[in-house]
Amino acid sequence: MEQLTSRQEEILGIVVREYIASAVPVGSQTIVRRYGLGLSPATVRNELAFLEREGYLLQTHASAGRIPSDKGYRYFVHRLMQETELSPSEQRMISHQFHQVQLELQQWMKLAAAVLAQTARSASLVTAPKAPQARLKHLEMISLSDVTALLVMVFQDGSIRQQVVLLPTPTGQDELTKVSNHLNELLGSANAAEVRTGPAATAPLTALERHVVERVAETLEQMDRRSEREIHRDGLIHVLRQPEFAQVDKFRQVVEVLERRSLLESIIAEVLWANGVQVIIGGEGRWDDIEDYSLVLSPYGVRGEANGVVGVLGPTRMPYDRAIPAVRFVARLMSSLVEHMYGY
Amino acid sequence: MEQLTSRQEEILGIVVREYIASAVPVGSQTIVRRYGLGLSPATVRNELAFLEREGYLLQTHASAGRIPSDKGYRYFVHRLMQETELSPSEQRMISHQFHQVQLELQQWMKLAAAVLAQTARSASLVTAPKAPQARLKHLEMISLSDVTALLVMVFQDGSIRQQVVLLPTPTGQDELTKVSNHLNELLGSANAAEVRTGPAATAPLTALERHVVERVAETLEQMDRRSEREIHRDGLIHVLRQPEFAQVDKFRQVVEVLERRSLLESIIAEVLWANGVQVIIGGEGRWDDIEDYSLVLSPYGVRGEANGVVGVLGPTRMPYDRAIPAVRFVARLMSSLVEHMYGY
DNA sequence: CTTAGCACTCACTCATCCTGAGTGCTAACA
DNA sequence: TGTTAGCACTCAGGATGAGTGAGTGCTAAG
C-alpha cells in the first residue's frame, strides 16, 4: 500500500467517516462545506479523482459522490484510525455488567454477545472457549430412575455435556457412584485415543461400565471431529437497521451467513490462532459470500489451553472506531474468565 | 363462530389454500377456473361478498381479490383442515435423525429446531424442559487450580449449570470431593427455600462450604425467578423468503419479536399448561406485536415434572397443514426424551 | 337461487420529464 | 506548479400521467 500525502489522507479520512456516518456518497462540496480545509471544491475534486484512480474510492455512478472501496476502508483502519479504547465510563459499565453475574461461562457468552451488539451496533458472535483436543476431566452418573441415569461429563476446558443413559439392568445411585469412581480412576484425564487404548480398554468391566466408556469415547471423538463450535449470536436487529439493507435480498445474505455456520467456522478457525483484533473487510477476496460485509474478530482465552472467538459482523460501512475497541475490550474480559478457570 | 353452508366452507377453504400457496389475493375467476365448482364467477362473487361481510375474508383494495382474515384462518384451522399427520416416510426420516444422536438434551433441542424450520418452512423455536420449581439433585466440585474450582450443579429436571468458584484458601481435589459429598448429604433434593432453611442453614460449615451453599441458593432462586428460558431458534431464513417481507420493516418486526424474548416468554408461559398443539393466529387480539404473524406451538415433556415448548413462527399466511403436524410430531419426540429421563 | 352483462375501481407498469447534486476539463491565476 | 473559477455534462430519483387488466357490485333475466 503506497503512501498518500497528508492532504490525501485527510480527505480519505473525511470520506470514510462521513460515509460511515451518513451512508450517503460524499461529494467535494460536502467536504469543503462541512470540514472547510481552506481548499476549493475543485482542488478536492482533483484529490478525489486521484484517490479513485488509486483504488481507495469508488463512484456508484458517474455523477455521484465517492464512497470508500474495501481498500479505502483498509487504509483507514490500519493507518488513519487512532487506536482508541472505549471511554473509561463505558468500560466501567461493561465490566460491571460482567461482574454482576457469577463466573458462569454460558452467562458470560450471552452477555458478551449482547454487549458487543449494543456497543458496536452490529450483529455479534461469540464461541465458547475450547481446548484444541478434548480431554475428560471427570464423569459422574446420576440416577434418574431404575433404568435411566444421567451421564455428566466435565472436560478439561471447563465444558460440560450431559447424556441420558439407558441402564441394561436396574441400578441404584450407590452402584452408579461406584461406577463413576471406578471409571474416573481408569480414564484419568484421557483424550479420545487414550480412552480407546488406555487402561479402560483392557480392564475387566461390567456391561454398564463398558457402555459408558464407549459413550465417553464417542463424545470425545465428536468434540474433536466437529470443530463445529456453538456460535452465540445477537444483535441481528442492528444490521437490519442499516440503510444498505433496504432491499431484503441483501439482508437475506447476512442471515444466510449467520445461519449456515460453515463459512463462519472457517474464518473463526483462522482467527483463533491470530494475535489481537482481526479486521476482515469485504471478505478480503477470499470469502466471496461476505464481500459486502466486514468482520471484526478477536481470539480470547489461554493459548494452548482453551480459546474461542468474539466479534461482530456488519456491512463494510461499519463503525470500526467503535467496533474494534469494543471487541478488544470484551475479548479481554472473556480471557480473564478463562484465566480464572486455569488459575492464572 | 356461526355455521357456514358447505358451499361457503368450500369456497373459504379454496381461498385460504390458494392464498397460502400463492400469496396473491384470490378472485372469483381464479376459483372457477382452477377448481370448477359448477358455478359461475358471479355466484362465487356473491358467496365471497357474504364471507367478507361475515368477516372471514378481506380485500386489500376495492378492485382486488380476497385474502383470508384472521377469523378466516381460524375457521380454516379449526373446522376445515382435516387433521393430518406427516407422511409416514417423513416421520421415519425425522425419527431417524433424532436417534442418530445420543439422548442428549442440547442436541435434541438443536435438532428439533432444525427439523421444524425445515418441515414447516418457518422460523422455529424450542425451549428446554424445565421443572416448575428448581430442585438441586447433585453437586460436584472439580479442581481447576489451587485456587479455583468448577462447581457443577445437576438439577431435578436434568438441566445443568457450571460456575467457577474462587477458593478462599488453596484446596485440592480430595478436599473438594469431601465438600461435595458433605453438601450433597445436607442439601438432598432441596429447592431454594429448603437450602436457605434446611439442615445446611444450621449445620456447622467451613467458609468454603458456606460459600457454595450460598451459590446454590442463589442459582436456584435465579432459576425460579426468571422464567426466562433459553430459546433455541432456527430457520429465520425461511420467513425471509416469504413475499410479505419484501419490505424490510415488516421483517424487522419478526427479528424484534425473536430477539426481544419478553413477548415470546409470555406466550410460551401460557402454552406450557395447554394440551396439544396451540395455534395463535395474528396475536388473537392479545399480543399486538405479532398481529401479522402466527405461532404454532406445543408443550412437551412430563406434566408436573418438566416441560418445555416447541413451535414455529411465521406470517399468518402460514402452511398450517404442514406446521401443525410437524409441531405435533416433534413435540411427541421431545416428550419421549423427557419421559426417558424420568424412566417412564 | 343462479347467472350474464356491464359499468366501475384501482393497483401496477411504463414512459417521460425535470431537478439537482456532483463530476471532469480547460483556462486563468498566484 | 499547484490552485481555482467557470462551464458543459451526467445521471439517479421523484413526479406526473396514460394505459392495462384483474376484479368487483349491481341489475335484470333465466
XYZ file of C-alpha atoms (C1' of nucleotides) in Angstrom:
748
model
C 0.000 0.000 0.000
C 1.655 3.200 -1.172
C 1.973 6.324 0.875
C -0.549 9.089 0.433
C 0.160 12.749 1.068
C -1.197 14.008 4.333
C -3.812 16.024 2.486
C -4.924 12.923 0.646
C -5.082 11.026 3.897
C -7.122 13.784 5.437
C -9.608 13.734 2.594
C -9.801 9.941 2.561
C -10.454 10.006 6.277
C -13.228 12.525 5.846
C -14.886 10.489 3.114
C -14.733 7.293 5.161
C -16.035 8.913 8.317
C -18.753 10.855 6.525
C -19.897 7.803 4.631
C -19.906 5.589 7.715
C -21.991 8.172 9.491
C -24.427 9.036 6.732
C -24.459 6.145 4.245
C -24.638 8.768 1.504
C -21.912 9.156 -1.156
C -19.670 12.078 -0.254
C -19.064 14.892 -2.760
C -16.481 17.643 -2.958
C -18.910 20.314 -1.818
C -19.923 18.421 1.305
C -16.287 18.055 2.252
C -15.499 21.739 1.810
C -18.724 22.946 3.388
C -18.543 20.689 6.413
C -14.813 20.488 7.025
C -13.530 23.713 5.433
C -9.985 22.664 4.619
C -9.030 26.002 3.151
C -9.403 24.409 -0.246
C -11.827 24.922 -3.076
C -14.137 22.155 -4.207
C -12.163 21.906 -7.431
C -8.964 21.005 -5.605
C -10.776 18.492 -3.514
C -12.187 17.051 -6.727
C -8.697 16.581 -8.075
C -7.680 14.714 -4.952
C -10.830 12.628 -5.016
C -10.091 11.721 -8.627
C -6.590 10.704 -7.593
C -7.836 8.569 -4.705
C -10.314 6.931 -7.045
C -7.597 6.196 -9.615
C -5.538 4.580 -6.890
C -8.469 2.420 -5.831
C -9.277 3.922 -2.439
C -12.612 5.304 -3.507
C -15.474 4.292 -5.775
C -18.311 6.016 -7.515
C -21.694 4.367 -7.611
C -22.387 6.234 -10.840
C -20.733 8.916 -12.864
C -22.461 11.873 -11.292
C -22.461 10.760 -7.696
C -20.142 11.406 -4.777
C -17.457 8.948 -3.676
C -17.749 6.020 -1.345
C -14.808 4.136 0.157
C -13.674 0.908 -1.506
C -12.538 -2.048 0.564
C -9.005 -0.809 0.020
C -10.077 2.591 1.311
C -11.565 1.076 4.450
C -8.438 -0.960 4.972
C -6.195 2.109 4.710
C -8.488 3.878 7.113
C -8.477 1.090 9.669
C -4.759 0.380 9.533
C -3.302 3.838 9.115
C -5.747 6.586 9.880
C -7.754 5.370 12.811
C -6.168 6.379 16.031
C -6.111 3.297 18.224
C -8.912 4.248 20.517
C -10.196 2.460 23.542
C -13.741 2.621 24.802
C -14.325 5.535 27.118
C -13.496 4.722 30.733
C -17.118 5.148 31.754
C -18.185 2.707 29.082
C -15.524 0.251 30.159
C -16.667 0.528 33.720
C -20.269 -0.037 32.745
C -19.450 -3.167 30.800
C -17.140 -4.601 33.445
C -19.834 -4.001 35.975
C -22.336 -5.988 33.930
C -19.962 -8.919 33.734
C -19.284 -8.926 37.429
C -22.965 -8.776 38.206
C -23.336 -12.398 37.142
C -21.414 -15.277 38.622
C -18.354 -16.663 36.870
C -20.557 -18.726 34.639
C -19.464 -19.427 31.103
C -22.900 -19.541 29.493
C -23.890 -16.267 31.069
C -20.687 -14.572 30.081
C -21.031 -15.645 26.488
C -24.581 -14.389 26.336
C -23.554 -11.156 27.928
C -20.561 -10.752 25.628
C -22.811 -11.151 22.606
C -25.311 -8.655 23.984
C -22.670 -6.101 24.932
C -20.929 -6.286 21.570
C -24.172 -5.977 19.666
C -25.091 -2.948 21.695
C -21.737 -1.218 21.677
C -20.719 -1.812 18.083
C -24.294 -1.588 16.838
C -23.755 -4.707 14.735
C -24.590 -8.381 14.809
C -22.312 -10.142 17.243
C -20.962 -13.641 17.564
C -19.277 -15.470 20.390
C -17.928 -19.016 20.530
C -17.226 -20.989 23.672
C -13.583 -21.467 24.663
C -12.451 -24.870 23.553
C -9.307 -26.905 24.026
C -7.512 -27.971 20.857
C -8.065 -31.556 21.943
C -10.881 -32.656 24.217
C -9.868 -34.380 27.439
C -12.182 -35.839 30.014
C -11.698 -34.360 33.433
C -14.385 -36.006 35.440
C -17.547 -38.007 34.952
C -20.493 -38.541 37.181
C -23.502 -40.785 36.888
C -26.695 -39.655 38.487
C -29.710 -41.883 38.859
C -32.830 -40.654 37.148
C -34.916 -43.796 37.563
C -34.356 -47.531 37.973
C -33.402 -47.903 34.376
C -32.045 -44.486 33.371
C -29.164 -42.357 34.529
C -27.687 -39.029 33.576
C -24.083 -39.232 32.487
C -22.407 -35.893 33.173
C -19.004 -35.362 31.608
C -16.774 -32.459 32.582
C -13.913 -31.707 30.227
C -10.547 -30.117 30.730
C -11.604 -26.865 29.076
C -14.486 -26.499 31.512
C -17.196 -27.505 29.087
C -19.857 -29.964 30.109
C -22.044 -32.482 28.335
C -24.896 -34.471 29.758
C -26.481 -37.569 28.267
C -29.237 -39.917 29.286
C -28.005 -43.497 29.575
C -30.408 -46.406 29.438
C -29.221 -48.906 32.034
C -29.010 -52.543 30.943
C -30.221 -53.650 34.384
C -31.957 -51.662 37.124
C -29.262 -49.896 39.098
C -29.378 -47.602 42.112
C -27.405 -44.454 42.856
C -24.949 -46.289 45.116
C -23.944 -48.607 42.353
C -23.760 -45.723 39.879
C -21.468 -43.813 42.208
C -19.170 -46.815 42.355
C -19.154 -46.989 38.588
C -18.350 -43.276 38.355
C -15.478 -43.568 40.784
C -14.095 -46.608 39.076
C -14.216 -45.024 35.649
C -12.754 -41.756 36.863
C -9.743 -43.700 38.090
C -9.412 -45.582 34.838
C -9.928 -42.668 32.495
C -7.901 -40.048 34.343
C -7.633 -37.065 32.034
C -7.750 -39.097 28.867
C -8.292 -37.858 25.341
C -10.261 -39.870 22.809
C -7.386 -42.137 21.770
C -6.368 -42.791 25.362
C -9.881 -43.855 26.293
C -9.802 -46.402 23.494
C -6.342 -47.754 24.190
C -5.586 -46.927 27.841
C -6.308 -48.980 30.954
C -10.046 -48.736 30.368
C -9.668 -50.793 27.211
C -8.098 -53.785 28.925
C -9.536 -53.684 32.420
C -12.372 -56.087 33.197
C -15.523 -54.009 33.113
C -19.206 -54.609 33.673
C -21.587 -54.215 30.760
C -22.675 -50.842 32.074
C -19.112 -49.655 32.537
C -18.159 -50.733 29.066
C -21.168 -48.915 27.680
C -20.262 -45.699 29.486
C -16.637 -45.886 28.342
C -17.887 -46.225 24.787
C -20.101 -43.175 25.264
C -17.204 -41.151 26.625
C -15.000 -42.150 23.717
C -17.672 -41.247 21.184
C -18.302 -37.907 22.808
C -14.606 -37.026 22.879
C -14.256 -38.011 19.243
C -17.257 -35.965 18.361
C -15.844 -32.925 20.130
C -12.561 -33.252 18.273
C -14.119 -34.008 14.917
C -16.588 -31.270 14.510
C -14.781 -28.069 15.030
C -18.408 -27.076 14.812
C -18.458 -24.711 17.719
C -21.573 -23.387 19.268
C -21.890 -19.851 17.992
C -23.898 -17.485 20.129
C -25.410 -14.720 18.095
C -27.161 -11.488 18.924
C -27.961 -8.049 17.572
C -29.155 -9.051 14.143
C -31.629 -6.252 14.526
C -28.859 -3.654 14.313
C -27.738 -4.842 10.919
C -31.320 -4.692 9.815
C -31.479 -1.003 10.609
C -28.665 -0.123 8.221
C -29.923 1.547 5.058
C -27.919 -0.778 2.810
C -30.387 -3.478 3.727
C -33.455 -1.683 2.490
C -33.891 -4.452 -0.069
C -34.412 -7.796 1.566
C -32.192 -9.899 -0.663
C -29.145 -8.068 0.675
C -30.261 -8.866 4.137
C -31.001 -12.448 3.290
C -27.283 -12.878 2.685
C -26.467 -11.835 6.229
C -28.948 -14.249 7.714
C -27.639 -16.980 5.479
C -24.066 -16.323 6.563
C -25.098 -16.392 10.195
C -27.311 -19.472 9.946
C -25.152 -21.617 7.707
C -22.233 -21.901 10.043
C -19.664 -23.406 7.637
C -18.341 -20.080 6.379
C -18.069 -18.514 9.801
C -16.404 -21.632 11.104
C -13.639 -21.475 8.557
C -12.981 -17.842 9.355
C -13.152 -18.413 13.078
C -10.706 -21.296 12.770
C -8.185 -18.863 11.332
C -8.755 -16.045 13.750
C -8.344 -18.463 16.633
C -4.607 -18.559 16.123
C -4.113 -14.899 15.412
C -2.995 -12.218 17.824
C -5.291 -9.396 18.777
C -8.224 -7.957 16.905
C -8.552 -9.050 13.292
C -10.477 -6.919 10.807
C -11.772 -8.696 7.739
C -13.106 -6.205 5.245
C -15.280 -7.305 2.354
C -14.149 -10.919 2.555
C -10.596 -9.853 1.672
C -11.033 -11.525 -1.700
C -11.046 -14.931 -0.017
C -14.642 -15.327 1.055
C -17.000 -14.270 -1.672
C -20.096 -14.753 0.409
C -19.269 -11.837 2.653
C -17.894 -9.459 0.065
C -20.272 -6.739 1.238
C -19.620 -7.310 4.920
C -16.885 -6.820 7.428
C -15.974 -8.857 10.446
C -14.134 -7.586 13.481
C -12.979 -10.606 15.438
C -10.649 -11.355 18.284
C -9.493 -14.600 19.817
C -9.619 -14.885 23.570
C -8.708 -17.415 26.205
C -5.456 -19.049 27.189
C -3.074 -20.135 24.471
C -2.919 -23.878 24.084
C -5.430 -24.490 26.833
C -8.748 -23.195 25.606
C -9.728 -20.424 23.330
C -12.646 -19.000 21.489
C -13.573 -16.017 19.379
C -15.692 -12.940 19.938
C -16.603 -10.401 17.310
C -19.115 -8.562 15.232
C -20.451 -8.741 11.701
C -21.803 -5.767 9.805
C -21.747 -4.029 6.452
C -18.315 -2.874 5.258
C -19.638 0.547 6.179
C -19.124 -0.319 9.800
C -18.278 1.997 12.714
C -14.804 0.494 13.025
C -13.795 3.039 15.601
C -16.386 1.629 17.953
C -16.364 -1.993 16.874
C -12.621 -2.535 17.210
C -12.213 -1.205 20.745
C -15.416 -2.945 21.816
C -14.243 -6.300 20.512
C -10.820 -5.815 22.058
C -12.285 -4.977 25.414
C -14.796 -7.820 25.501
C -12.117 -10.292 24.393
C -10.017 -9.154 27.306
C -12.886 -9.684 29.734
C -13.612 -13.141 28.363
C -9.937 -14.010 28.596
C -9.909 -13.073 32.238
C -12.729 -15.566 32.835
C -10.816 -18.334 31.129
C -7.691 -17.383 33.021
C -9.596 -17.704 36.260
C -10.574 -21.170 35.182
C -6.942 -22.058 34.819
C -5.920 -20.328 37.990
C -3.741 -17.676 36.431
C -68.413 -18.729 15.193
C -71.550 -19.343 13.154
C -72.039 -22.208 10.794
C -71.374 -21.698 7.115
C -73.077 -23.623 4.339
C -70.935 -26.355 2.892
C -70.518 -24.346 -0.288
C -69.311 -21.377 1.681
C -66.898 -23.585 3.535
C -65.645 -24.997 0.277
C -65.034 -21.550 -1.147
C -63.406 -20.302 2.040
C -61.143 -23.335 2.019
C -60.152 -22.661 -1.571
C -59.350 -19.019 -0.859
C -57.239 -19.906 2.165
C -55.344 -22.673 0.413
C -54.809 -20.655 -2.754
C -53.624 -17.645 -0.828
C -51.291 -19.660 1.360
C -49.789 -21.205 -1.741
C -49.519 -18.114 -3.913
C -49.555 -15.068 -1.632
C -51.778 -13.377 -4.241
C -55.343 -12.222 -3.476
C -57.824 -14.749 -4.832
C -60.603 -13.645 -7.206
C -63.793 -15.295 -8.360
C -62.369 -16.174 -11.755
C -59.357 -17.931 -10.334
C -61.604 -20.033 -8.155
C -63.893 -21.065 -11.001
C -61.099 -21.593 -13.481
C -58.909 -23.634 -11.198
C -61.463 -25.526 -9.126
C -64.534 -25.594 -11.469
C -67.243 -25.905 -8.860
C -70.026 -25.988 -11.414
C -70.706 -22.399 -10.523
C -70.334 -19.164 -12.388
C -67.967 -16.462 -11.230
C -70.960 -14.307 -10.337
C -72.262 -16.855 -7.845
C -68.845 -17.221 -6.345
C -68.695 -13.459 -6.077
C -71.893 -13.439 -4.096
C -70.504 -16.001 -1.707
C -67.242 -14.111 -1.425
C -69.183 -10.954 -0.611
C -71.052 -12.881 2.062
C -67.856 -14.280 3.555
C -66.399 -10.802 3.589
C -69.471 -9.348 5.301
C -69.165 -12.031 7.947
C -65.512 -11.199 8.479
C -63.842 -14.314 7.104
C -62.255 -12.533 4.170
C -60.715 -9.157 3.453
C -59.978 -7.072 0.418
C -56.722 -5.177 0.196
C -58.467 -2.678 -2.038
C -61.811 -2.343 -3.765
C -60.878 -3.970 -7.038
C -58.705 -6.770 -5.752
C -59.344 -10.400 -4.902
C -59.980 -11.634 -1.383
C -57.477 -12.685 1.235
C -58.338 -14.548 4.432
C -58.763 -12.555 7.634
C -57.503 -13.912 10.933
C -61.028 -15.147 11.527
C -60.912 -16.895 8.171
C -57.650 -18.623 9.029
C -59.065 -19.644 12.373
C -62.155 -21.187 10.788
C -59.917 -22.967 8.346
C -57.612 -24.354 11.005
C -60.317 -25.417 13.424
C -63.026 -26.658 11.085
C -61.820 -27.229 7.583
C -58.366 -28.676 7.924
C -58.516 -32.405 8.123
C -56.264 -33.427 10.997
C -53.334 -34.631 9.010
C -50.184 -36.258 10.219
C -46.842 -36.050 8.492
C -46.399 -38.742 5.890
C -45.014 -41.986 7.331
C -41.832 -41.631 5.328
C -41.306 -38.150 6.678
C -41.966 -39.354 10.199
C -39.468 -42.126 9.731
C -36.855 -39.733 8.410
C -37.236 -37.365 11.331
C -37.234 -40.132 13.950
C -34.131 -41.498 12.371
C -32.345 -38.167 12.706
C -33.203 -37.995 16.389
C -31.968 -41.491 17.058
C -28.736 -40.813 15.254
C -27.583 -38.636 18.125
C -27.290 -39.777 21.707
C -30.017 -38.996 24.205
C -28.565 -35.574 24.737
C -30.843 -32.715 25.535
C -28.852 -29.959 23.829
C -28.557 -31.953 20.643
C -32.211 -32.823 20.604
C -33.236 -29.214 21.034
C -30.977 -28.113 18.224
C -32.281 -30.889 16.060
C -35.893 -30.131 16.918
C -35.400 -26.518 15.892
C -33.730 -27.529 12.651
C -36.343 -30.139 11.779
C -39.237 -27.804 12.459
C -37.719 -24.993 10.447
C -37.181 -27.354 7.559
C -40.512 -29.129 7.689
C -42.799 -26.190 8.355
C -40.657 -23.811 6.317
C -40.884 -21.235 9.082
C -38.770 -19.878 11.891
C -38.750 -22.333 14.749
C -38.305 -22.066 18.482
C -37.607 -24.630 21.160
C -37.234 -24.176 24.898
C -35.551 -26.593 27.270
C -37.775 -28.675 29.528
C -37.903 -27.104 32.947
C -39.415 -28.106 36.255
C -41.946 -25.697 37.736
C -39.619 -25.338 40.703
C -35.893 -25.909 40.550
C -34.502 -28.575 42.839
C -30.886 -29.499 43.252
C -30.195 -33.119 42.516
C -26.473 -33.316 42.849
C -23.462 -31.089 43.030
C -19.855 -31.748 42.301
C -16.755 -29.673 42.795
C -13.912 -30.189 40.429
C -10.488 -28.706 40.960
C -9.307 -26.381 38.232
C -6.265 -24.987 40.019
C -5.126 -24.432 43.570
C -7.433 -21.533 43.997
C -10.280 -22.208 41.585
C -12.815 -24.973 41.217
C -15.702 -25.705 38.925
C -18.995 -26.075 40.733
C -21.273 -28.333 38.694
C -24.907 -28.428 39.702
C -27.311 -31.003 38.352
C -30.979 -30.275 38.839
C -34.011 -32.484 39.105
C -35.201 -31.655 35.604
C -31.903 -32.794 34.132
C -30.547 -29.324 33.485
C -27.025 -28.430 34.450
C -25.178 -25.284 35.439
C -21.489 -24.812 35.928
C -19.743 -21.974 37.740
C -16.197 -21.105 38.556
C -15.662 -20.746 42.298
C -12.729 -18.818 43.688
C -11.474 -20.781 46.685
C -10.793 -18.776 49.850
C -7.760 -20.994 50.571
C -5.835 -23.337 48.260
C -7.697 -26.629 48.207
C -7.028 -29.921 46.413
C -9.435 -32.271 44.691
C -9.592 -34.633 47.671
C -10.835 -31.892 49.933
C -13.246 -30.665 47.237
C -14.678 -34.153 46.898
C -15.296 -34.257 50.623
C -17.042 -30.908 50.435
C -19.192 -32.147 47.557
C -20.189 -35.279 49.422
C -20.966 -33.403 52.571
C -23.095 -30.833 50.800
C -24.910 -33.447 48.769
C -25.956 -35.082 52.010
C -27.069 -31.815 53.520
C -28.883 -30.467 50.522
C -30.592 -33.652 49.349
C -33.059 -32.609 46.680
C -33.700 -29.189 48.109
C -35.428 -26.280 46.434
C -34.324 -22.715 47.014
C -36.229 -22.208 50.252
C -35.066 -25.533 51.660
C -31.435 -24.679 51.003
C -31.874 -21.489 52.992
C -33.781 -23.012 55.893
C -32.921 -26.734 55.894
C -30.077 -28.557 57.625
C -27.483 -26.689 55.574
C -28.537 -23.463 57.244
C -27.837 -24.654 60.752
C -25.042 -27.200 60.318
C -21.514 -26.071 61.150
C -19.853 -25.399 57.807
C -16.433 -24.311 56.613
C -16.106 -20.976 54.849
C -15.899 -22.728 51.508
C -18.944 -24.848 52.211
C -20.952 -21.858 53.264
C -19.927 -20.051 50.128
C -21.001 -22.943 47.935
C -24.331 -23.272 49.714
C -24.911 -19.589 49.082
C -24.110 -20.085 45.417
C -26.517 -22.983 45.155
C -29.263 -20.992 46.815
C -28.708 -18.052 44.506
C -28.709 -20.236 41.445
C -31.922 -21.987 42.445
C -33.575 -18.659 43.142
C -32.403 -17.343 39.819
C -33.818 -20.346 38.013
C -37.186 -19.901 39.686
C -37.270 -16.156 39.301
C -36.538 -15.687 35.688
C -38.931 -17.831 33.756
C -36.507 -16.550 31.166
C -35.972 -19.799 29.351
C -33.260 -20.387 26.842
C -34.980 -20.206 23.480
C -33.288 -22.034 20.663
C -34.119 -20.524 17.316
C -33.586 -21.571 13.746
C -34.924 -21.106 10.224
C -35.241 -17.352 10.205
C -34.183 -17.568 6.615
C -37.461 -19.237 5.669
C -39.509 -16.355 6.930
C -37.283 -14.065 4.966
C -38.220 -15.811 1.753
C -41.910 -15.038 2.132
C -43.092 -12.316 -0.209
C -44.833 -10.405 2.572
C -41.399 -9.456 3.799
C -40.279 -7.752 0.640
C -40.076 -4.514 2.623
C -37.608 -4.734 5.434
C -39.608 -3.000 8.105
C -42.076 -5.877 8.105
C -39.227 -8.239 8.572
C -37.677 -6.138 11.246
C -40.734 -6.900 13.361
C -40.050 -10.622 13.176
C -36.448 -10.235 14.231
C -37.518 -7.945 17.026
C -40.062 -10.449 18.271
C -37.473 -13.207 18.197
C -34.663 -11.202 19.794
C -36.625 -9.437 22.483
C -37.701 -12.506 24.354
C -40.275 -10.925 26.676
C -43.203 -11.318 24.299
C -42.402 -14.894 23.384
C -41.900 -15.727 27.010
C -45.351 -14.568 27.983
C -46.894 -16.622 25.203
C -44.775 -19.658 25.985
C -45.740 -19.426 29.628
C -49.348 -19.854 28.600
C -48.849 -22.615 26.095
C -46.880 -24.569 28.661
C -50.042 -25.516 30.508
C -52.178 -26.195 27.489
C -52.947 -29.530 25.915
C -51.726 -30.362 22.456
C -50.870 -28.037 19.609
C -51.911 -24.414 20.053
C -52.394 -22.165 17.071
C -52.137 -18.454 17.720
C -53.232 -16.516 14.679
C -52.454 -12.832 14.326
C -51.858 -12.354 18.033
C -55.500 -13.231 18.750
C -56.113 -9.611 19.680
C -53.992 -10.062 22.786
C -50.475 -9.535 21.503
C -50.337 -6.565 19.187
C -46.714 -7.055 18.290
C -47.436 -10.201 16.363
C -50.660 -9.185 14.720
C -49.297 -10.141 11.316
C -47.814 -13.427 12.450
C -48.970 -16.811 13.573
C -47.462 -19.181 16.059
C -47.972 -22.917 16.125
C -46.782 -24.154 19.488
C -46.997 -27.285 21.523
C -45.940 -28.081 25.055
C -43.952 -31.239 25.597
C -42.436 -33.112 28.472
C -43.930 -34.722 31.547
C -46.704 -32.921 33.380
C -45.592 -31.519 36.679
C -42.047 -32.785 36.285
C -40.504 -30.817 33.453
C -41.847 -29.306 30.332
C -40.968 -27.023 27.517
C -42.369 -25.725 24.277
C -41.616 -26.356 20.627
C -43.116 -24.480 17.738
C -42.838 -22.271 14.730
C -43.391 -18.623 13.924
C -44.374 -17.342 10.511
C -46.697 -14.954 8.715
C -50.416 -15.559 9.278
C -50.266 -16.885 5.739
C -48.597 -19.995 7.073
C -48.794 -23.563 5.744
C -50.799 -24.702 8.749
C -51.350 -28.120 7.238
C -47.622 -28.758 7.450
C -46.757 -26.744 10.514
C -49.357 -28.277 12.810
C -48.494 -31.926 12.164
C -44.782 -31.118 12.249
C -45.031 -29.405 15.617
C -47.201 -32.198 16.978
C -44.749 -34.835 15.855
C -41.633 -33.101 17.133
C -43.337 -32.398 20.467
C -44.047 -36.093 20.762
C -40.405 -36.963 20.079
C -39.156 -34.446 22.602
C -41.632 -35.776 25.146
C -40.273 -39.241 24.690
C -36.805 -37.945 25.565
C -38.067 -36.341 28.732
C -40.013 -39.474 29.571
C -36.840 -41.462 29.269
C -35.253 -39.105 31.713
C -37.970 -39.900 34.201
C -37.937 -43.584 33.462
C -41.439 -43.864 32.030
C -81.337 -19.123 -6.465
C -78.199 -18.561 -10.398
C -76.037 -16.194 -13.994
C -74.933 -12.998 -17.979
C -73.853 -8.400 -18.801
C -71.977 -4.102 -17.810
C -70.070 -0.092 -15.722
C -66.752 0.977 -12.485
C -62.477 0.857 -9.470
C -57.847 0.965 -8.665
C -53.032 -1.033 -8.111
C -49.366 -1.507 -11.185
C -46.339 -0.706 -15.099
C -44.093 2.085 -18.251
C -42.555 6.179 -20.416
C -41.441 10.944 -19.950
C -39.902 14.963 -17.927
C -37.454 17.656 -14.504
C -34.337 18.681 -10.936
C -30.134 18.983 -8.553
C -26.015 17.160 -6.775
C -21.900 16.056 -8.461
C -18.446 15.391 -11.940
C -14.244 16.299 -15.379
C -11.986 19.512 -18.136
C -9.979 23.853 -19.507
C -8.017 28.070 -18.927
C -6.620 31.704 -15.971
C -4.239 32.902 -11.748
C -0.655 33.158 -7.638
C 3.469 24.120 -10.419
C -0.365 23.814 -7.712
C -4.967 26.063 -7.147
C -9.281 27.750 -8.578
C -13.328 29.677 -11.275
C -16.318 28.526 -14.857
C -18.919 25.557 -17.630
C -20.909 21.710 -20.008
C -22.302 17.252 -18.975
C -24.189 13.079 -16.493
C -27.478 10.570 -14.215
C -30.345 8.785 -10.067
C -34.592 9.748 -8.168
C -39.040 11.916 -7.785
C -43.289 13.481 -10.018
C -46.719 13.060 -13.447
C -49.835 10.796 -16.465
C -51.782 7.346 -19.626
C -52.910 2.559 -20.353
C -53.880 -2.145 -18.772
C -56.261 -5.736 -16.635
C -57.924 -8.242 -12.842
C -61.523 -7.920 -10.102
C -65.742 -6.011 -8.169
C -71.016 -4.873 -7.278
C -75.381 -4.330 -9.222
C -79.284 -5.302 -12.119
C -82.250 -7.912 -14.700
C -83.302 -12.098 -16.980
C -83.344 -17.280 -16.796
